PDB file of C-alpha atoms in Angstrom:
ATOM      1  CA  UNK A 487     -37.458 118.011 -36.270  1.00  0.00           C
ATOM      2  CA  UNK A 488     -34.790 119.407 -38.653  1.00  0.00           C
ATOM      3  CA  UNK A 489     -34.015 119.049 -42.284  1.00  0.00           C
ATOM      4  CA  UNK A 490     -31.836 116.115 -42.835  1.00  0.00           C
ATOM      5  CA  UNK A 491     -30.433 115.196 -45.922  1.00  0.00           C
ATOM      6  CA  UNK A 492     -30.941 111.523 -47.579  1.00  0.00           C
ATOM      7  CA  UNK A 493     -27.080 111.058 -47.058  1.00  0.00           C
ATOM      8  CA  UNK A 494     -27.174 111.908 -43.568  1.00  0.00           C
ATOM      9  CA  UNK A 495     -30.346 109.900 -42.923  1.00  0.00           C
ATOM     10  CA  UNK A 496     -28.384 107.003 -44.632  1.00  0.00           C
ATOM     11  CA  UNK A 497     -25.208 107.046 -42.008  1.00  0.00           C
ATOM     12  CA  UNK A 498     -27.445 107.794 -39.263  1.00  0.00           C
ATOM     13  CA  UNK A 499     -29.656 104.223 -40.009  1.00  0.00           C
ATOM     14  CA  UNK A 500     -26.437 102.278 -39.960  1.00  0.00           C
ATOM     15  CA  UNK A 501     -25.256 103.992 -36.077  1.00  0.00           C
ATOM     16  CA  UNK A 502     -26.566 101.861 -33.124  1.00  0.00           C
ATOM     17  CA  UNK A 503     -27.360 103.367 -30.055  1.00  0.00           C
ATOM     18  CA  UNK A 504     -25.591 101.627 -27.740  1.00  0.00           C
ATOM     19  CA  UNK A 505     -27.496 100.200 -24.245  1.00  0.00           C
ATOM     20  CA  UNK A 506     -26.471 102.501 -21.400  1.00  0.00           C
ATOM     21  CA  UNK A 507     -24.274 100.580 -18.995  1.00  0.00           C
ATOM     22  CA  UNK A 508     -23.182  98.490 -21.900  1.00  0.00           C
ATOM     23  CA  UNK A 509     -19.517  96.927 -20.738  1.00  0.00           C
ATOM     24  CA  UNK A 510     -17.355  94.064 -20.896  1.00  0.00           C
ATOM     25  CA  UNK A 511     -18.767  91.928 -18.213  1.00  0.00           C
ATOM     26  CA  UNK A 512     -19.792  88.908 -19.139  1.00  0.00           C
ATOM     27  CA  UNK A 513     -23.547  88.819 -19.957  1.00  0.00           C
ATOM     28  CA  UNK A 514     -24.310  85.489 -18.323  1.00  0.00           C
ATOM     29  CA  UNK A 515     -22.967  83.090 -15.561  1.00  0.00           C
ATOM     30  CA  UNK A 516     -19.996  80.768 -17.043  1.00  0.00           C
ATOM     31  CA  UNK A 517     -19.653  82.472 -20.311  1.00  0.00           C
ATOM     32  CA  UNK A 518     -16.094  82.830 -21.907  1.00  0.00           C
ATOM     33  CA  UNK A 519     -15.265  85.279 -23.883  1.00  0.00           C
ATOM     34  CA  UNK A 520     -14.024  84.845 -27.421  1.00  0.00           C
ATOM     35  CA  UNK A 521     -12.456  88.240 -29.263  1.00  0.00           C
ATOM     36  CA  UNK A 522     -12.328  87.030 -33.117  1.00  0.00           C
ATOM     37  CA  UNK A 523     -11.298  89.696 -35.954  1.00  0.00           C
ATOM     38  CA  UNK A 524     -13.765  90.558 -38.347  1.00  0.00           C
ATOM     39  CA  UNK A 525     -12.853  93.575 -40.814  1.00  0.00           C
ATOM     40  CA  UNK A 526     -10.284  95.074 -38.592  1.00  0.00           C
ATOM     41  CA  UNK A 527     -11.888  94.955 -35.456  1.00  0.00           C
ATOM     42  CA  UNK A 528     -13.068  93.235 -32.783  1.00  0.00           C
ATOM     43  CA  UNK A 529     -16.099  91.004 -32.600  1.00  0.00           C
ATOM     44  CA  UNK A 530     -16.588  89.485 -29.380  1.00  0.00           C
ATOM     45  CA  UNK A 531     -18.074  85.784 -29.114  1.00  0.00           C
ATOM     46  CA  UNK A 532     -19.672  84.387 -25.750  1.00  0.00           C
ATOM     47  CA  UNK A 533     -19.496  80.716 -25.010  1.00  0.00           C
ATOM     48  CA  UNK A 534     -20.857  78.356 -22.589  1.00  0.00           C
ATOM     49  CA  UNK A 535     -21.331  74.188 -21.993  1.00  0.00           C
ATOM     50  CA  UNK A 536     -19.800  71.588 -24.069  1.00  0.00           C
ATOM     51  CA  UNK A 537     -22.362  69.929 -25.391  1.00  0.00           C
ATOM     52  CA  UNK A 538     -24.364  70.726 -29.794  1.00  0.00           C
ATOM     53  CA  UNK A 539     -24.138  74.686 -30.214  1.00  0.00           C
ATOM     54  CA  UNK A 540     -27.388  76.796 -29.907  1.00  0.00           C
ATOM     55  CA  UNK A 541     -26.301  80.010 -31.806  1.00  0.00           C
ATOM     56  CA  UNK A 542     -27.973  83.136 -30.432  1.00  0.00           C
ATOM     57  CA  UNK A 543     -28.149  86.448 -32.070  1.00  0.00           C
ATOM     58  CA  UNK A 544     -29.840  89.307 -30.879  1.00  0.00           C
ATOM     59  CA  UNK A 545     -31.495  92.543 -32.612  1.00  0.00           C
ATOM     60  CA  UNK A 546     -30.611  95.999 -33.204  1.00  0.00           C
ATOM     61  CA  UNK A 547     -29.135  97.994 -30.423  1.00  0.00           C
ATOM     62  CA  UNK A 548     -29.003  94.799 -28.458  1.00  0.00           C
ATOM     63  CA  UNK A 549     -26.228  92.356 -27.152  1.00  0.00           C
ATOM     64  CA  UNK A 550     -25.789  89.171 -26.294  1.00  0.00           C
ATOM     65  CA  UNK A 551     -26.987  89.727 -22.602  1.00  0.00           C
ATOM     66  CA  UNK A 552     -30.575  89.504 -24.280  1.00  0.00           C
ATOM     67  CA  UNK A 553     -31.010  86.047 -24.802  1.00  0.00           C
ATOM     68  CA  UNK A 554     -29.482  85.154 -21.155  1.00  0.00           C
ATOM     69  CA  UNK A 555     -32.896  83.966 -20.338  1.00  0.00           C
ATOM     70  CA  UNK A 556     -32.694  80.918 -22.717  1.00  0.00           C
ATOM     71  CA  UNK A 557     -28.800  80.007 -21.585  1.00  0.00           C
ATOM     72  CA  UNK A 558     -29.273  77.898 -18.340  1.00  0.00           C
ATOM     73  CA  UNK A 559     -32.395  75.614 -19.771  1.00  0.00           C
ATOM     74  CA  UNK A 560     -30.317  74.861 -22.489  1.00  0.00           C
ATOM     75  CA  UNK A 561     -26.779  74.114 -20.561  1.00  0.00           C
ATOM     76  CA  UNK A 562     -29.012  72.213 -18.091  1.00  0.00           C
ATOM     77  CA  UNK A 563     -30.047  70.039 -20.793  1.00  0.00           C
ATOM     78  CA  UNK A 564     -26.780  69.551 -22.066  1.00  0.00           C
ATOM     79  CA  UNK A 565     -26.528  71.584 -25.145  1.00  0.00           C
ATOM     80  CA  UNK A 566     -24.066  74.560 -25.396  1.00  0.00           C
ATOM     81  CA  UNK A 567     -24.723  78.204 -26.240  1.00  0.00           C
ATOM     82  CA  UNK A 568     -22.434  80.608 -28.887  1.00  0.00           C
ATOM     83  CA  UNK A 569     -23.547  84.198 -28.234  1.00  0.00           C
ATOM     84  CA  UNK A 570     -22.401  86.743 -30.528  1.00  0.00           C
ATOM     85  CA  UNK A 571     -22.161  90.815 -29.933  1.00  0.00           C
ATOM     86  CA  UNK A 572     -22.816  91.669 -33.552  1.00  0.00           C
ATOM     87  CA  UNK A 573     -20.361  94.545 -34.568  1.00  0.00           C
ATOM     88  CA  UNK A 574     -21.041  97.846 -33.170  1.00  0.00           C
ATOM     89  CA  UNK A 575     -23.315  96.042 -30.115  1.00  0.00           C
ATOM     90  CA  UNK A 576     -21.699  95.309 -26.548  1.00  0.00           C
ATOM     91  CA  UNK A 577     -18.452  94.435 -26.722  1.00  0.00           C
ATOM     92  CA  UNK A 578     -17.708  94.448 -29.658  1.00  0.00           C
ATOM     93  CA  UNK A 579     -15.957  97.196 -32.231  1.00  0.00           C
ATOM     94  CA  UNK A 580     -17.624  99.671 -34.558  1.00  0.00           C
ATOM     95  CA  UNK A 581     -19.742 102.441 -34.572  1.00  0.00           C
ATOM     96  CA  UNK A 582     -21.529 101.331 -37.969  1.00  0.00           C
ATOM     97  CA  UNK A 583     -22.949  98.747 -38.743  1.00  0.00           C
ATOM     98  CA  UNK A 584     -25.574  96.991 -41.716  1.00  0.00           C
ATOM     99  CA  UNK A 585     -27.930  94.036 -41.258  1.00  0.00           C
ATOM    100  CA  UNK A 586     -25.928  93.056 -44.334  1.00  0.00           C
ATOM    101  CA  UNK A 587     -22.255  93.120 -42.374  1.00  0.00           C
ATOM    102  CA  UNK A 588     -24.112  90.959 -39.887  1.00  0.00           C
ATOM    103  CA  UNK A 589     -24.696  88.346 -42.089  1.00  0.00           C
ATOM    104  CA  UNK A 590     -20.967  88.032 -43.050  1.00  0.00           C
ATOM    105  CA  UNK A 591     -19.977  88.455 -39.050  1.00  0.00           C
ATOM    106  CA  UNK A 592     -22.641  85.320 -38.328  1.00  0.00           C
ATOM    107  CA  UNK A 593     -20.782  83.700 -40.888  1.00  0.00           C
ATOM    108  CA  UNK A 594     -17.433  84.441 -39.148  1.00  0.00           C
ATOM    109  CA  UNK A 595     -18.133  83.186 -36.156  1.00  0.00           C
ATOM    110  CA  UNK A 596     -19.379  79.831 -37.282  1.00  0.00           C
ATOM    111  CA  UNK A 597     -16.268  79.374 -39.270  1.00  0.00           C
ATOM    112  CA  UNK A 598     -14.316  79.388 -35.446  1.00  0.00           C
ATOM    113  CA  UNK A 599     -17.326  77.451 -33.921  1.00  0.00           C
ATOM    114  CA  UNK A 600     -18.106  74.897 -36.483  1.00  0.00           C
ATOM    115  CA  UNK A 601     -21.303  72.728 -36.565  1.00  0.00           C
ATOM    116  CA  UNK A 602     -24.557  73.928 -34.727  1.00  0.00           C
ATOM    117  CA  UNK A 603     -27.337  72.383 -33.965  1.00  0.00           C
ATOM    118  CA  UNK A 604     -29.794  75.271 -33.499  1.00  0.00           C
ATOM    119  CA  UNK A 605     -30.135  79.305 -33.524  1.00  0.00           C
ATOM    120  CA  UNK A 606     -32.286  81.476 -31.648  1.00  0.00           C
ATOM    121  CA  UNK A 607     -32.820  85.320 -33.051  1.00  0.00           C
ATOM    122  CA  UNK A 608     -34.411  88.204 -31.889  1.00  0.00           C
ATOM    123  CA  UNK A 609     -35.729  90.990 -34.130  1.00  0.00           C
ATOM    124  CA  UNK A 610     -33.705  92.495 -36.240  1.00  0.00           C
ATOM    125  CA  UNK A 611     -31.122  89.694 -36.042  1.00  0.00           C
ATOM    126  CA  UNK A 612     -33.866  86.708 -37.601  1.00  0.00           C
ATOM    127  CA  UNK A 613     -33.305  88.106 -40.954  1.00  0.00           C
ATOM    128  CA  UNK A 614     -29.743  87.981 -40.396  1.00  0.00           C
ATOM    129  CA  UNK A 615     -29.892  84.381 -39.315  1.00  0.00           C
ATOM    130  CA  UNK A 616     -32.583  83.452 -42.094  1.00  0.00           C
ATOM    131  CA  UNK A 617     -30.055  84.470 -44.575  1.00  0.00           C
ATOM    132  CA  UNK A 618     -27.041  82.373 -43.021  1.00  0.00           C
ATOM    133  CA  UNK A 619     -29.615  79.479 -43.076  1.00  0.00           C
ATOM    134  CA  UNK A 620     -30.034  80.556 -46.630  1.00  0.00           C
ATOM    135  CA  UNK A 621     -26.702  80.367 -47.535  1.00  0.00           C
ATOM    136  CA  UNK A 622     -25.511  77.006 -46.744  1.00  0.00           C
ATOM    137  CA  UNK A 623     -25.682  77.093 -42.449  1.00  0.00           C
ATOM    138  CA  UNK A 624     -27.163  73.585 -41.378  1.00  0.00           C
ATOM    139  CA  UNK A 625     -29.049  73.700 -38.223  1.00  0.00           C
ATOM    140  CA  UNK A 626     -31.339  71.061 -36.228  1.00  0.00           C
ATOM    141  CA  UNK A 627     -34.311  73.738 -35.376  1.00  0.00           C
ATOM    142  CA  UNK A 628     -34.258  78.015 -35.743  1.00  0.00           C
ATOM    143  CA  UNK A 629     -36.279  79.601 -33.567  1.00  0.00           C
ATOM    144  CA  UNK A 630     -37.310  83.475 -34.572  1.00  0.00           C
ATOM    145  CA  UNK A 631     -38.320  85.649 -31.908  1.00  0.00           C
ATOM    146  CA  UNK A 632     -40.615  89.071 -32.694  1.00  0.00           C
ATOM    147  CA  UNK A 633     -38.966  88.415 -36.183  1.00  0.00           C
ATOM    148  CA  UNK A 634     -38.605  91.487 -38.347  1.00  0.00           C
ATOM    149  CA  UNK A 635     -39.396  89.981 -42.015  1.00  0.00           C
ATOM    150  CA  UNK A 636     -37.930  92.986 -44.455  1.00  0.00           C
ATOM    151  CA  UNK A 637     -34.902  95.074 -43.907  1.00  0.00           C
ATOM    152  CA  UNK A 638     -36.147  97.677 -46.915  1.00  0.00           C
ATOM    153  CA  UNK A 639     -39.215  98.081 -45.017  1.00  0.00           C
ATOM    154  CA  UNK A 640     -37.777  99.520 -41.667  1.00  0.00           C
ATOM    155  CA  UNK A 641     -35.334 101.575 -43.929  1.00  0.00           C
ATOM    156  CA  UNK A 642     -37.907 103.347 -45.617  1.00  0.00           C
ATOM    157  CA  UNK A 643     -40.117 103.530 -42.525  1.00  0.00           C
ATOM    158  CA  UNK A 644     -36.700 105.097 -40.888  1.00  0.00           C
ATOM    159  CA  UNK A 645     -36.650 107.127 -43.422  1.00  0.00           C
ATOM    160  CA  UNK A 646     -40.170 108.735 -43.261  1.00  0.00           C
ATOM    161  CA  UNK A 647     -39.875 109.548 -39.882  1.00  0.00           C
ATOM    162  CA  UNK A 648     -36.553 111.242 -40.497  1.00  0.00           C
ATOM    163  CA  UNK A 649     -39.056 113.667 -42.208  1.00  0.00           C
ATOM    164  CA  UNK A 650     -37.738 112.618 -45.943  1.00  0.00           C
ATOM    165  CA  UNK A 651     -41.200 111.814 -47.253  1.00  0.00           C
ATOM    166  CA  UNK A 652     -40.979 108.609 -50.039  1.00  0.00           C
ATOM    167  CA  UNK A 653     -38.987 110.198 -52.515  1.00  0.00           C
ATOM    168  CA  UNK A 654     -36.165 111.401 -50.020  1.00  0.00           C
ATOM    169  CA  UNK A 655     -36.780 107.737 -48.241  1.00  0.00           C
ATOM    170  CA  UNK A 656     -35.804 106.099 -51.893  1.00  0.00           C
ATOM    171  CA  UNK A 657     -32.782 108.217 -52.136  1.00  0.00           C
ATOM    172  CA  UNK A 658     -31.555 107.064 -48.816  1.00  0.00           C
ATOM    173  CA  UNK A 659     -32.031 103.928 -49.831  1.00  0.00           C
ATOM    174  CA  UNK A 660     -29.767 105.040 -52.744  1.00  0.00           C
ATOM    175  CA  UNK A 661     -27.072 106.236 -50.240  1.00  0.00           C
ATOM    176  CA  UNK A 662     -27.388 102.941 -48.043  1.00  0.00           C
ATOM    177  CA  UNK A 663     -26.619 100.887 -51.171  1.00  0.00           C
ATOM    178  CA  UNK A 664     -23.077 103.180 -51.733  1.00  0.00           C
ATOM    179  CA  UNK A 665     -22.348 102.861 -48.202  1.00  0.00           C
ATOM    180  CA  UNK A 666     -22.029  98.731 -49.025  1.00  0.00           C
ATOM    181  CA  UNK A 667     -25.885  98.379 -47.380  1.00  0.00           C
ATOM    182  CA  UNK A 668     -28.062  96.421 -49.687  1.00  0.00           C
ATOM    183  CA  UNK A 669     -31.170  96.756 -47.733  1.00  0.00           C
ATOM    184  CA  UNK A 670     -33.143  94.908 -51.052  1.00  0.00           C
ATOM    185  CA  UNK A 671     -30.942  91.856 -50.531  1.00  0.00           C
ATOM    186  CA  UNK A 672     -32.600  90.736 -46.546  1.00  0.00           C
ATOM    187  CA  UNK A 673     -35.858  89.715 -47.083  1.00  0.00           C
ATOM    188  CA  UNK A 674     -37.104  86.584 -44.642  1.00  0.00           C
ATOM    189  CA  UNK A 675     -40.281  85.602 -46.394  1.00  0.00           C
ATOM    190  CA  UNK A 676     -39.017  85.069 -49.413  1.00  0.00           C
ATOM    191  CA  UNK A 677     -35.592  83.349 -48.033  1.00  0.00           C
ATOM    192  CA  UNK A 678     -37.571  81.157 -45.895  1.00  0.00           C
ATOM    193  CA  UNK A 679     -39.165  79.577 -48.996  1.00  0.00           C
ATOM    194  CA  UNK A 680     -35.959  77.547 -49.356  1.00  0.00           C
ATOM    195  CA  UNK A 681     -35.304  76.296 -46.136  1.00  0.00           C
ATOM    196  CA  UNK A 682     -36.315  72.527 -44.679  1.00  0.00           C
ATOM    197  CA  UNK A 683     -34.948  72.975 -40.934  1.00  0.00           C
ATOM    198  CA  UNK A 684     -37.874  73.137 -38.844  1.00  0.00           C
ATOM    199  CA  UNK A 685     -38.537  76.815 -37.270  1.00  0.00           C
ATOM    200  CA  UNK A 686     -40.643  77.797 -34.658  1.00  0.00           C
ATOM    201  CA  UNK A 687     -41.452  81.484 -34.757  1.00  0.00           C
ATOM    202  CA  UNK A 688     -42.627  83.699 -31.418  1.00  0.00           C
ATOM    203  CA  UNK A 689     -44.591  86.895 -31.752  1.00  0.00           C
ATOM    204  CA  UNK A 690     -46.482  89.053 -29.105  1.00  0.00           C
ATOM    205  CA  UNK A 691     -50.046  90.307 -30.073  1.00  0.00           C
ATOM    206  CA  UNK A 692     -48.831  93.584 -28.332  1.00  0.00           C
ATOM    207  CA  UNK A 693     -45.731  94.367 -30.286  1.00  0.00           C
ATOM    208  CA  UNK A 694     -45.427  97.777 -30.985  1.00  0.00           C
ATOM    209  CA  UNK A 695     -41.722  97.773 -32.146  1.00  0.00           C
ATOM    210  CA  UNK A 696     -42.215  94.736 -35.098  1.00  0.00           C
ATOM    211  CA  UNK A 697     -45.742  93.885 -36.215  1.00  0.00           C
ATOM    212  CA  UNK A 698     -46.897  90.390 -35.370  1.00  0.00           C
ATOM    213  CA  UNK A 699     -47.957  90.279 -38.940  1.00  0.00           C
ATOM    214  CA  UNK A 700     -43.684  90.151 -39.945  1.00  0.00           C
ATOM    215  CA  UNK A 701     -43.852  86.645 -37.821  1.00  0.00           C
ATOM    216  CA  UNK A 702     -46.835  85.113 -39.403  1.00  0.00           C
ATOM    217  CA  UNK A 703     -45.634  86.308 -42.668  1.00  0.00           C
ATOM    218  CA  UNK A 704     -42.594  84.620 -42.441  1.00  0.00           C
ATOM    219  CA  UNK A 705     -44.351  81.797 -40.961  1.00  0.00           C
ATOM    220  CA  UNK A 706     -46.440  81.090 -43.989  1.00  0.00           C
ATOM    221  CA  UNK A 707     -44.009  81.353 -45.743  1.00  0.00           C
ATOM    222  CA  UNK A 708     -41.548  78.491 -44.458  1.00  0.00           C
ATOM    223  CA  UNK A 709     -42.468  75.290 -45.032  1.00  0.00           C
ATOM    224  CA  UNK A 710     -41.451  73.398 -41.612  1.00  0.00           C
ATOM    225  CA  UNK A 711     -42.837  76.785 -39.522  1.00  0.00           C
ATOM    226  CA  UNK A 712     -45.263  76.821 -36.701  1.00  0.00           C
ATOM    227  CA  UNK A 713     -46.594  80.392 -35.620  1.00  0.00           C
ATOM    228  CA  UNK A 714     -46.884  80.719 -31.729  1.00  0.00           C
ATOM    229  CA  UNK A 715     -48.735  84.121 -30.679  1.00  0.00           C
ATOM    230  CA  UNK A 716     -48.106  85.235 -27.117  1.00  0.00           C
ATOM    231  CA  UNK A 717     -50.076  88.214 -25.472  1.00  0.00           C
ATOM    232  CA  UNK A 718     -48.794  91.171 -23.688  1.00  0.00           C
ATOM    233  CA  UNK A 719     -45.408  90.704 -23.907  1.00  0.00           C
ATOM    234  CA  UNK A 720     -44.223  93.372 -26.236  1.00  0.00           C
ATOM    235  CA  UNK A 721     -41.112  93.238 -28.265  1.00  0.00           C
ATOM    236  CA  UNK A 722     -38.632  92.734 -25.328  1.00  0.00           C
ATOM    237  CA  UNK A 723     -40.622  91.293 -22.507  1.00  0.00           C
ATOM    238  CA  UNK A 724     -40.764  87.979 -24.538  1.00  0.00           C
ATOM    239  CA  UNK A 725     -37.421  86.980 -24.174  1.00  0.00           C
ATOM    240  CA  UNK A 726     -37.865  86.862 -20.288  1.00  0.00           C
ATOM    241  CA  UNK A 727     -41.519  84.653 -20.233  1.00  0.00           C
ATOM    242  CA  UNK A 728     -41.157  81.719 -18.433  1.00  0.00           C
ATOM    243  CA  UNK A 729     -43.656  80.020 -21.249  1.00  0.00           C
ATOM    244  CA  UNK A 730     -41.660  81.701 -23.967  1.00  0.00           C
ATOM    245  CA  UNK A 731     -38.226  80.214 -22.300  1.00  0.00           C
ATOM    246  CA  UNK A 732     -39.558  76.945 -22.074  1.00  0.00           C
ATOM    247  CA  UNK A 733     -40.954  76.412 -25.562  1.00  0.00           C
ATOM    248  CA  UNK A 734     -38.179  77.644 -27.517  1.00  0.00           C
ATOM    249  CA  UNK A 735     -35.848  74.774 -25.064  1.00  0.00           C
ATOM    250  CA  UNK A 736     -38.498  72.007 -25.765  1.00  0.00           C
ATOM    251  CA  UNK A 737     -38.285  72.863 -29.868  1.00  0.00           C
ATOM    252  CA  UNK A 738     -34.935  73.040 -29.649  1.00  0.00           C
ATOM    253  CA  UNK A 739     -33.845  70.166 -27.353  1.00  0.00           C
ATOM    254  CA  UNK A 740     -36.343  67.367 -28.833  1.00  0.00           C
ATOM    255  CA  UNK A 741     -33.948  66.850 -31.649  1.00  0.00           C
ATOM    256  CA  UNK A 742     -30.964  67.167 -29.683  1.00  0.00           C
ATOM    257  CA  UNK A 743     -32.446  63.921 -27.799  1.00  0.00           C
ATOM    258  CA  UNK A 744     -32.749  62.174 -31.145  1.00  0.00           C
ATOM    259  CA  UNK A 745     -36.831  62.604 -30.818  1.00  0.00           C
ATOM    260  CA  UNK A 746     -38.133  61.895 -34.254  1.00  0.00           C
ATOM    261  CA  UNK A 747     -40.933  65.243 -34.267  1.00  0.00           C
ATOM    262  CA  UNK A 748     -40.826  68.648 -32.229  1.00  0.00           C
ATOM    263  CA  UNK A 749     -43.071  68.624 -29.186  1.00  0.00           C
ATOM    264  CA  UNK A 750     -46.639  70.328 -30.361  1.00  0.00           C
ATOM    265  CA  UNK A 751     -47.081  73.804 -29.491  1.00  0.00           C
ATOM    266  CA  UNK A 752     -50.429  75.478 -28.419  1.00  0.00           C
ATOM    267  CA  UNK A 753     -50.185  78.179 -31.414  1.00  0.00           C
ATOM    268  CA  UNK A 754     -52.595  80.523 -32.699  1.00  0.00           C
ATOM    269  CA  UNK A 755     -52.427  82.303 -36.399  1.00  0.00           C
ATOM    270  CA  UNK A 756     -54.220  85.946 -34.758  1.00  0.00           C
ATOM    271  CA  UNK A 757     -52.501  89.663 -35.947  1.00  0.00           C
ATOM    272  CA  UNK A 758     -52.658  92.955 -34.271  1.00  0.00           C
ATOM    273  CA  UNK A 759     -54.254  95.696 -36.632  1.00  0.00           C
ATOM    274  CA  UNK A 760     -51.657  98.155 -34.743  1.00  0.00           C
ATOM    275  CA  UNK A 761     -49.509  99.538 -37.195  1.00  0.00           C
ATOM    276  CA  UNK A 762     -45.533  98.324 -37.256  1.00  0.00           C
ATOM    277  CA  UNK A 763     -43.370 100.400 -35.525  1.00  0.00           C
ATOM    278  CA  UNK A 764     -39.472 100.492 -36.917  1.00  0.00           C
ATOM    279  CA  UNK A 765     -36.663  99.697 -34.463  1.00  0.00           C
ATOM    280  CA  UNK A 766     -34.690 102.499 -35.855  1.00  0.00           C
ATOM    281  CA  UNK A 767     -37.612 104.916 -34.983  1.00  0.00           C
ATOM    282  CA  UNK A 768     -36.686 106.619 -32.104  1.00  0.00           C
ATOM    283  CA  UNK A 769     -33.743 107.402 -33.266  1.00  0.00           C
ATOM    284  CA  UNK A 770     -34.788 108.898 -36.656  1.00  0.00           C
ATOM    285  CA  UNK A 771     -37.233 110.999 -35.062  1.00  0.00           C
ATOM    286  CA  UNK A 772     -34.478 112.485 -32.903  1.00  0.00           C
ATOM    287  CA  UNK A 773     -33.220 114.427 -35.469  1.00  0.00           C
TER     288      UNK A 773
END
């Protein structure tokens, strides 16, 4: 690996690597596409059904496509889905892009699509969504999804394996907070403490991208929360199981249906003892 500065290091963490074959084709049967502008550029919305809004938002160096699995149980039970590409993902514009932009670009989009009754996030995206929660976003049910719980902790992890060592990890955080990325200012345990929508949080024992310990933290933390652990489905093999699909409708559609409680979930409290690997890992140690 080569020397990198902290500045460098700091630019680098805020450039997605975009999916290979990543286009403009729709990412899932009946979905219309929705080009809003959001500082200058394009940010592409998906929509499908007619019926209360289930926001989706996926993680870092993902798109929309991701949470395809979840789109026909939901249309078939007559809700509707809003699927953003968060800026510099998928369609949309941008090469950069914070965790902190994405808030204000979640907020953007439900300015054009009004009321929701749920949201469904994936990684890097649930603290996004925790925060719009946070901020005054009513919702029916959230459902968090191999939840990462702190952005400052996968910056500073980025920043060790970028070879900086803590010091030259705290200066990038420095350099993040210049370049308009308060990575201090995400932090999903500690916004969940606010929060009365019911949530239902998902984490695989397995996960070697986001430590189950981030879902059970946040969890804990929110007061309307159950924990559901899942086995050997990793960090992106959860959004496809057929018993992951079908709990996160059930949460989500009870209250659509005017139910008075979610359905009860088989859910167990267990952790890994693997260590958390970052998202932005791979990347880092590129360099």
């Amino acid at each position: 690996m080569r020397f990198i500065r902290p500045a460098d290091a700091a630019k680098l963490f805020l450039q997605p690597r975009r999916k290979a074959g990543t286009s403009d084709a729709p990412p899932f049967p009946q979905a219309e596409r929705i080009d809003l502008e959001f500082l200058d550029k394009k940010l592409v919305l998906w929509r499908a059904g007619a019926g209360p809004v289930v926001l989706m938002v996926h993680g870092w160096q993902g798109t929309a496509a991701d949470m395809q699995p979840f789109v026909a149980p939901l249309l078939d039970a007559g809700l509707s889905v809003a699927a953003i590409d968060l800026p510099a993902h998928g369609a949309s514009e941008g090469t950069t892009v914070s965790l902190n932009e994405c808030v204000h670009a979640v907020r953007h989009v439900l300015e054009h699509v009004g009321a929701i009754h749920a949201v469904i996030a994936h990684s890097a995206g649930c603290p996004v969504i925790v925060e719009v929660l946070k901020t005054g976003c009513s919702a029916k049910a959230a459902v968090l999804i191999s939840p990462l719980a702190r952005y400052l902790d996968i910056a500073l992890q980025f920043g060790m394996v970028a070879g900086l060592g803590r010091h030259g990890a705290m200066q990038m955080i420095g350099e993040l907070r210049a370049l308009g990325a308060d990575v201090g200012a995400l932090n999903a345990p500690e916004a969940a403490k606010s929060l009365d929508v019911p949530a239902l949080i998902i984490h695989s024992d397995d996960d070697r991208t986001l430590s189950p310990t981030y879902g059970k933290e946040i969890a804990d933390a929110w007061p309307d929360a159950r924990f559901m652990q899942v086995h050997g489905l990793g960090h992106q093999k959860i959004l496809e199981a057929t018993h992951v699909v079908d709990a996160v409708t059930s949460f989500i559609v009870a209250p659509a249906l005017g139910f008075p409680e979610h359905p009860k979930l088989d859910s167990h409290s267990g952790m890994t003892d693997r260590a958390s690997q970052q998202v932005w890992g791979e990347r880092a140690g590129g360099q």
